[in-house]
mmCIF file of C-alpha atoms in Angstrom:
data_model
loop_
_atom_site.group_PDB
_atom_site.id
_atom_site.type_symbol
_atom_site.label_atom_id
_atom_site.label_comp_id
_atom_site.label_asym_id
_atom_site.label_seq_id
_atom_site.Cartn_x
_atom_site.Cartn_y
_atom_site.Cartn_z
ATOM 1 C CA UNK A 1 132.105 91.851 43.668
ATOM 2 C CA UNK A 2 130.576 89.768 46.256
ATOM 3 C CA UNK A 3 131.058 88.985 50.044
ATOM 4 C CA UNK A 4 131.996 85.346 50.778
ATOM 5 C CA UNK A 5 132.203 85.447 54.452
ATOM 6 C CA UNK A 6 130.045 82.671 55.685
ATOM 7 C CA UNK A 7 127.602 82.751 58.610
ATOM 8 C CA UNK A 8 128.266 80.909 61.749
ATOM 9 C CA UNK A 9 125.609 78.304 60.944
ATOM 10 C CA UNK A 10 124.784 75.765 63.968
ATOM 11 C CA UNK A 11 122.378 74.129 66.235
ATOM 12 C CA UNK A 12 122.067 77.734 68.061
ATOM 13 C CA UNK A 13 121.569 80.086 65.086
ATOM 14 C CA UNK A 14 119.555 77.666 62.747
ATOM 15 C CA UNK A 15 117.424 75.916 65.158
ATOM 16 C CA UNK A 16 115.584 73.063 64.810
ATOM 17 C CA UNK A 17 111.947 74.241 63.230
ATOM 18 C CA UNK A 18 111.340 74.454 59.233
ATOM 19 C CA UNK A 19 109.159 76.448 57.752
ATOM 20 C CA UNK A 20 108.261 76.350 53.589
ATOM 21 C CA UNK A 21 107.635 79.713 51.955
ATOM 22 C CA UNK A 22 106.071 79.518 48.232
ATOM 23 C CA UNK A 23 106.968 82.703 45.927
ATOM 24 C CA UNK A 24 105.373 83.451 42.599
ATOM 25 C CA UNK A 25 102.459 82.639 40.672
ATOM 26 C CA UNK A 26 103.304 79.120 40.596
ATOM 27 C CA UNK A 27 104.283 78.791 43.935
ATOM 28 C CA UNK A 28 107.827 77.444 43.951
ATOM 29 C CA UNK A 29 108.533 76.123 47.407
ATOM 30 C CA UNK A 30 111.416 77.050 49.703
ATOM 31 C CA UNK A 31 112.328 75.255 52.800
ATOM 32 C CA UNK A 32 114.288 76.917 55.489
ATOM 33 C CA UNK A 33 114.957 77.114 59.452
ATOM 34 C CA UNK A 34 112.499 79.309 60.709
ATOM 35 C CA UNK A 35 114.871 81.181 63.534
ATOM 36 C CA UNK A 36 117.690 82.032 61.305
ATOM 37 C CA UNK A 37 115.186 83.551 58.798
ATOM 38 C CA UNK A 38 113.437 85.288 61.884
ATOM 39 C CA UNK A 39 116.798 86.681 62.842
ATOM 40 C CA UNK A 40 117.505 87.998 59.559
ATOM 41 C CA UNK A 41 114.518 89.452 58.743
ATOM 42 C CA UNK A 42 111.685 91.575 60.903
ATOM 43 C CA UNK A 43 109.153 90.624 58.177
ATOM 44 C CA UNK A 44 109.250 86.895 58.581
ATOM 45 C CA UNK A 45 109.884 87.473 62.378
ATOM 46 C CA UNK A 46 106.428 88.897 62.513
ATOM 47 C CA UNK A 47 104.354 86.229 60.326
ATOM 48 C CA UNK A 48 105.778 83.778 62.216
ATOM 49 C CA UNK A 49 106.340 84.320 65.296
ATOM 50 C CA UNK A 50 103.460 87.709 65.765
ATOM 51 C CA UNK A 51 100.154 84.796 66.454
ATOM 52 C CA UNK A 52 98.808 84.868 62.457
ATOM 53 C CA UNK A 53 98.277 82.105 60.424
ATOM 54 C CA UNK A 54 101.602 82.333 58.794
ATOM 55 C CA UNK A 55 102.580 80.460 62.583
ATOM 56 C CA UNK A 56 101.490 77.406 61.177
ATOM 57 C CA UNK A 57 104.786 77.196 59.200
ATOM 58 C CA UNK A 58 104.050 78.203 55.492
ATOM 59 C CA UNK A 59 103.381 81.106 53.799
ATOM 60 C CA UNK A 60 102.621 82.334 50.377
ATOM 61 C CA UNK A 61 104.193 85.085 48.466
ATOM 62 C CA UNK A 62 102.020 84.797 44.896
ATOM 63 C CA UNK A 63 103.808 88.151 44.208
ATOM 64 C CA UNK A 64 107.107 87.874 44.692
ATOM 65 C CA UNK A 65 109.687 86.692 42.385
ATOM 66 C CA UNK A 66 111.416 83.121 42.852
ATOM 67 C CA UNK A 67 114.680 84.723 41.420
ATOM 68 C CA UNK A 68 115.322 87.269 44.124
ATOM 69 C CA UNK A 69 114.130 85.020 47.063
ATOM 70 C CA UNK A 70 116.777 82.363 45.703
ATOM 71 C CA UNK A 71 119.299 84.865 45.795
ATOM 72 C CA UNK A 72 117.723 85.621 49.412
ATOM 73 C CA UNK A 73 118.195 82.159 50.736
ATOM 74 C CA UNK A 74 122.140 82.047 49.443
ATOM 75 C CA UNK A 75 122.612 85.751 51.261
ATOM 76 C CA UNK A 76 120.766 84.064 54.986
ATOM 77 C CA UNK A 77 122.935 81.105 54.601
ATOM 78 C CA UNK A 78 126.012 81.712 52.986
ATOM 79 C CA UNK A 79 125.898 85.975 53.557
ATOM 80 C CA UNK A 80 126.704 85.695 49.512
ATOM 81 C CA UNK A 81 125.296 87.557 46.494
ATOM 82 C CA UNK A 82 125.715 86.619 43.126
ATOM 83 C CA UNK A 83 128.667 87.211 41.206
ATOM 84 C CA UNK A 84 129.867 89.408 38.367
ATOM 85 C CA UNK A 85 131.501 88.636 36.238
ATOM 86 C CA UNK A 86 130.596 84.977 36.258
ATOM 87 C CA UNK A 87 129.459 82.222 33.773
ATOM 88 C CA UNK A 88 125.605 83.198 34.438
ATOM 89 C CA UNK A 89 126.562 87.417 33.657
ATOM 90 C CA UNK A 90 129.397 87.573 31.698
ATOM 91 C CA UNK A 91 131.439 90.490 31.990
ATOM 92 C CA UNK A 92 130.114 92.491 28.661
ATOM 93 C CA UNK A 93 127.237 95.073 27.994
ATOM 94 C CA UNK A 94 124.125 92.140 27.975
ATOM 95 C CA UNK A 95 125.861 90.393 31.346
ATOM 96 C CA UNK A 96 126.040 93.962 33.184
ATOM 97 C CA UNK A 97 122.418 94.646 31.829
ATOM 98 C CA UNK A 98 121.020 91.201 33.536
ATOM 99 C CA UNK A 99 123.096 91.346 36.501
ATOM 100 C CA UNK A 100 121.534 94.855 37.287
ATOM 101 C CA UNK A 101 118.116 93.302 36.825
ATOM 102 C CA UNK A 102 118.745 90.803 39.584
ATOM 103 C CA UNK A 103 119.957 93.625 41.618
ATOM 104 C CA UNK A 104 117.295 95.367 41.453
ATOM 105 C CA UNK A 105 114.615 92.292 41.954
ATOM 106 C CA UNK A 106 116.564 91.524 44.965
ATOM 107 C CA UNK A 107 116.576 95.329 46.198
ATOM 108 C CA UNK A 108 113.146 95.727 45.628
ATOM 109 C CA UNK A 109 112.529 92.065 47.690
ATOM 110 C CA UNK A 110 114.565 93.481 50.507
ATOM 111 C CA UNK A 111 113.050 96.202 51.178
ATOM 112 C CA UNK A 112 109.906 94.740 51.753
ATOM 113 C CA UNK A 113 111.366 92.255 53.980
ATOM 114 C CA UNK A 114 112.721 94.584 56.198
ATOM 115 C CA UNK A 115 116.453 92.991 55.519
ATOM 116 C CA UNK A 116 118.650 96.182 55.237
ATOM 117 C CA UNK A 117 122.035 94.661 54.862
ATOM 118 C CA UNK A 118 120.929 92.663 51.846
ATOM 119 C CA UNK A 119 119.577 95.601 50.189
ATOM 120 C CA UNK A 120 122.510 97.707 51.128
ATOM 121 C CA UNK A 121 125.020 95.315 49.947
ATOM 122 C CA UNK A 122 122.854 94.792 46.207
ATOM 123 C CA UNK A 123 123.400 99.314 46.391
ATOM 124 C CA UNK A 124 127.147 98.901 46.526
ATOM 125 C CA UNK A 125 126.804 96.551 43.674
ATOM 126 C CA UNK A 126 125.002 98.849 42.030
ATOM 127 C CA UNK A 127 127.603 101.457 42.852
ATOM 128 C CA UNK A 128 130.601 99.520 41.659
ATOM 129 C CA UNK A 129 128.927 98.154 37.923
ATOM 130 C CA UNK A 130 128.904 102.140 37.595
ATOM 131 C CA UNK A 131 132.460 102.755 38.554
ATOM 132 C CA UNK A 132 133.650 100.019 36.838
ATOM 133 C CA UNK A 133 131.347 99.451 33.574
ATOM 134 C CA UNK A 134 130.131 102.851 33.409
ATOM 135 C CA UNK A 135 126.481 101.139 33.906
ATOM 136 C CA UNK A 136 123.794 104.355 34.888
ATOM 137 C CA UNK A 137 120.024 103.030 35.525
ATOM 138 C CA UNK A 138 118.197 104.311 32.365
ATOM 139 C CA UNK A 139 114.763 106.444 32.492
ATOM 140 C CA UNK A 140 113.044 103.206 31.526
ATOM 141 C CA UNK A 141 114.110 101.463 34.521
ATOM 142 C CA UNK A 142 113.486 104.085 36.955
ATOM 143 C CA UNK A 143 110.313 104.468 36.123
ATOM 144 C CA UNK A 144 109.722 100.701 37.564
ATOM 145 C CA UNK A 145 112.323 101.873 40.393
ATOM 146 C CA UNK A 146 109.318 104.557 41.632
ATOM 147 C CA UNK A 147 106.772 102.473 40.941
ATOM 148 C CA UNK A 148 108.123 99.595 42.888
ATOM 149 C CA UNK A 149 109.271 101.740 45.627
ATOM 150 C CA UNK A 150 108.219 104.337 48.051
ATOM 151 C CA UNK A 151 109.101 108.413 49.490
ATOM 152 C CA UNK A 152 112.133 107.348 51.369
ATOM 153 C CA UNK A 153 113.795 104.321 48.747
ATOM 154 C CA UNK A 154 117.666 104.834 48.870
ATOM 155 C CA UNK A 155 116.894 103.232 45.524
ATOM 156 C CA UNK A 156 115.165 106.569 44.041
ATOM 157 C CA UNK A 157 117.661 108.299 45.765
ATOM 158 C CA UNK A 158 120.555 106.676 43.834
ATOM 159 C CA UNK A 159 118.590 106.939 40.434
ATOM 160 C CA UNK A 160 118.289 110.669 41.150
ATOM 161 C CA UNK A 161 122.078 111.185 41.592
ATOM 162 C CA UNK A 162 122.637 108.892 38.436
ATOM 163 C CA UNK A 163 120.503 110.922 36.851
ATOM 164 C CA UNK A 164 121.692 114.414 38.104
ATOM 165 C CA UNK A 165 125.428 113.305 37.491
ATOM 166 C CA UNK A 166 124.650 112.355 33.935
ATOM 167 C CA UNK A 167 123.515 115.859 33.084
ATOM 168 C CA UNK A 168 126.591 117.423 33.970
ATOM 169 C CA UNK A 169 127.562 116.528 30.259
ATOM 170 C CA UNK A 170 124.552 118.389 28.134
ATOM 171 C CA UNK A 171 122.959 116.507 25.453
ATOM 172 C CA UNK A 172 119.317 117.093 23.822
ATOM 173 C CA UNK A 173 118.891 113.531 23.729
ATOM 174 C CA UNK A 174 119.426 113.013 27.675
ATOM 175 C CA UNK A 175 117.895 116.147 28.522
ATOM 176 C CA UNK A 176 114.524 114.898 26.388
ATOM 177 C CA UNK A 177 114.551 111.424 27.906
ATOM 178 C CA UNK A 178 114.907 112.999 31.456
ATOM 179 C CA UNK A 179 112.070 115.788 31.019
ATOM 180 C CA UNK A 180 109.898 112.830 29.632
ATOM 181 C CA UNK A 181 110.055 110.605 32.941
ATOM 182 C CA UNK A 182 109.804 113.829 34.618
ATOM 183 C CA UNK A 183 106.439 114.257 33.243
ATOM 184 C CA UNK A 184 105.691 110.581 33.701
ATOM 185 C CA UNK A 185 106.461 110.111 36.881
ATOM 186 C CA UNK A 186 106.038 113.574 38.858
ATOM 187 C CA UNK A 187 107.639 112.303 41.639
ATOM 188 C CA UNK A 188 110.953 111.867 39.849
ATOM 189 C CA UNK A 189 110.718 115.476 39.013
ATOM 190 C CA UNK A 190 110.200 117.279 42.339
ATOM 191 C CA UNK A 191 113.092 114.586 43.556
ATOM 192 C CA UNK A 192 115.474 115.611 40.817
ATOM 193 C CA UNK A 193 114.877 119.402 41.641
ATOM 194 C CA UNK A 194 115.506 119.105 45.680
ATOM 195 C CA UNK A 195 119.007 116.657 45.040
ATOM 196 C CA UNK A 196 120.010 119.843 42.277
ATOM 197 C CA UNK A 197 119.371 122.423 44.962
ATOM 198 C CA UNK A 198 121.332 120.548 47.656
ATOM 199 C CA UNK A 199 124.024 118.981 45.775
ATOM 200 C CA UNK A 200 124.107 120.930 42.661
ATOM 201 C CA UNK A 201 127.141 122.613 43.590
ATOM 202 C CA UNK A 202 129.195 119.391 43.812
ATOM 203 C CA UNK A 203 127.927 118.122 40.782
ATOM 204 C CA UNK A 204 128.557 120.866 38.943
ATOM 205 C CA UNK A 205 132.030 122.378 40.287
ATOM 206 C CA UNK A 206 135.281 121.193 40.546
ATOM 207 C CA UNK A 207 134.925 118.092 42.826
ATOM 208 C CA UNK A 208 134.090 115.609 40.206
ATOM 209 C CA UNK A 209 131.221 114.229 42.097
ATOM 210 C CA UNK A 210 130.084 110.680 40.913
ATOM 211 C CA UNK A 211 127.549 108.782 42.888
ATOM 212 C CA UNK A 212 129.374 105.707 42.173
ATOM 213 C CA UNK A 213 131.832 106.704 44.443
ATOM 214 C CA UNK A 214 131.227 106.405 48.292
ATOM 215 C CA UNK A 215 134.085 108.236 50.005
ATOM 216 C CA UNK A 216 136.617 111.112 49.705
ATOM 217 C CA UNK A 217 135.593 114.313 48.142
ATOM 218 C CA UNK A 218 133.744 113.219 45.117
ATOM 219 C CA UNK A 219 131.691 110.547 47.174
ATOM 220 C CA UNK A 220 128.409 111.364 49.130
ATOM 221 C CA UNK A 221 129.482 108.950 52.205
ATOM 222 C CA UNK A 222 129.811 105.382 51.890
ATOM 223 C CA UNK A 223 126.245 104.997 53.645
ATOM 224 C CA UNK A 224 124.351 107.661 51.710
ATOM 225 C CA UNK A 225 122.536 105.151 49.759
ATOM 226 C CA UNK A 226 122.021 102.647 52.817
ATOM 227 C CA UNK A 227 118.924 101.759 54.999
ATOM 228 C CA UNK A 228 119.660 101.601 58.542
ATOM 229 C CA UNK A 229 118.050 100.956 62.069
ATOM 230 C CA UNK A 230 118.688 103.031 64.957
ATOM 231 C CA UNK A 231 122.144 101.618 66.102
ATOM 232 C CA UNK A 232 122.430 99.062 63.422
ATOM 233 C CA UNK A 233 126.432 99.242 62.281
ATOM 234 C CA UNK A 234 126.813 98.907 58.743
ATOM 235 C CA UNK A 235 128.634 96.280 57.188
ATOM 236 C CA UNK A 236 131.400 98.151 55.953
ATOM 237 C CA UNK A 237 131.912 99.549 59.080
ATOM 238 C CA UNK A 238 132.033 95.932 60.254
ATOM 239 C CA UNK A 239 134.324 94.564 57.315
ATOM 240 C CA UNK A 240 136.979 97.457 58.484
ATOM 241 C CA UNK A 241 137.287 96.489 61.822
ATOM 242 C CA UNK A 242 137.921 92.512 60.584
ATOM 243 C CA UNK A 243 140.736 93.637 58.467
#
């Protein structure tokens, strides 16, 4: 469920400079070549290279989380993400459960470095665990998706078409747990409403819509939950042409 396609790693794209980045409370270091990270990400591009302190070569991310910016340095170097099933998430309910954690850490991480790819790639993760373990993010969880996240998150997005999808079978329980976050987190609501008045129709007629799907008639468009830049080509537009 993960790309293995390395990057074309030499003297050119790594460069020669080293800069140390130390993430979480107790500040585990990471070493790494400054212009590959600054190619990969418009965050780091600007604290290094935009005149700040951050030039000097180190910088410190007290709020971050060491897990996602491991899985980070393995996507800027190898263009990897961890694997499920594996050893570390083993391919039952507690495996899926973790492995959507780390997706989410590193989703949440990616979007505040400005890396779209990585954060697109951890969505069609997220995607397939639903087509292929049936795996929905709970209320609890989107509550820390909205707090995490802002207006225009592809990440609220999908939780409001998980959310929307798993209505179209009606049970008090579901219906109670959704009209609590509702009232918890307002935003949810109003977002829930305006996906029901656009999409409603699919998701409750004949097409079989599931947001786990991302094309043909019950998919919203392989790119509907994707981040990108003004003429940035997605990578599964990319993969396509390569096969």
């Amino acid at each position: 469920m993960a790309s293995s396609k390395v990057v074309d790693l030499n003297l050119e794209t790594l460069g020669t400079e080293i800069v140390t980045i130390h993430v979480g409370p107790k500040r585990k270091a990471f070493s790494l070549h400054k212009k590959l990270l600054c190619s990969r990400s418009a965050y780091f591009n600007k604290a290094f290279n935009g005149g700040f302190k951050e030039t000097e070569g180190t910088i410190y991310l007290p709020e971050d989380d060491p897990t996602a910016f491991d899985a980070l340095v393995v996507f800027i170097y190898q263009n990897s993400l961890p694997l499920f099933p594996s050893k570390q998430f083993p391919a039952n309910i507690e495996g899926c459960d973790c492995y959507a954690d780390v997706l989410e850490r590193i989703i949440f991480f990616a979007d505040k470095l400005c890396i779209n790819e990585l954060a697109n790639k951890s969505m069609d993760l997220m995607q397939d665990l639903e087509m292929e373990y049936s795996r929905l993010v709970n209320p609890e969880r989107i509550a820390n998706v909205y707090k995490r996240t802002g207006p225009k998150s592809k990440f609220r997005l999908y939780c409001t078409a998980t959310r929307c999808y798993d209505l179209r079978i009606y049970e008090s329980e579901r219906m109670e747990r959704v009209k609590k976050l509702a009232i918890e987190v307002p935003e949810f609501g109003a977002d829930m409403l305006e996906f029901n008045s656009q999409y409603g129709p699919r998701i409750f007629g004949k097409t079989k819509f599931d947001p786990g799907i991302r094309d043909g008639e019950a998919g919203l468009g392989r790119c509907f939950f994707h981040t990108h830049y003004p003429g940035e080509i997605c990578h599964l537009t990319a993969e396509l042409s390569e096969t």
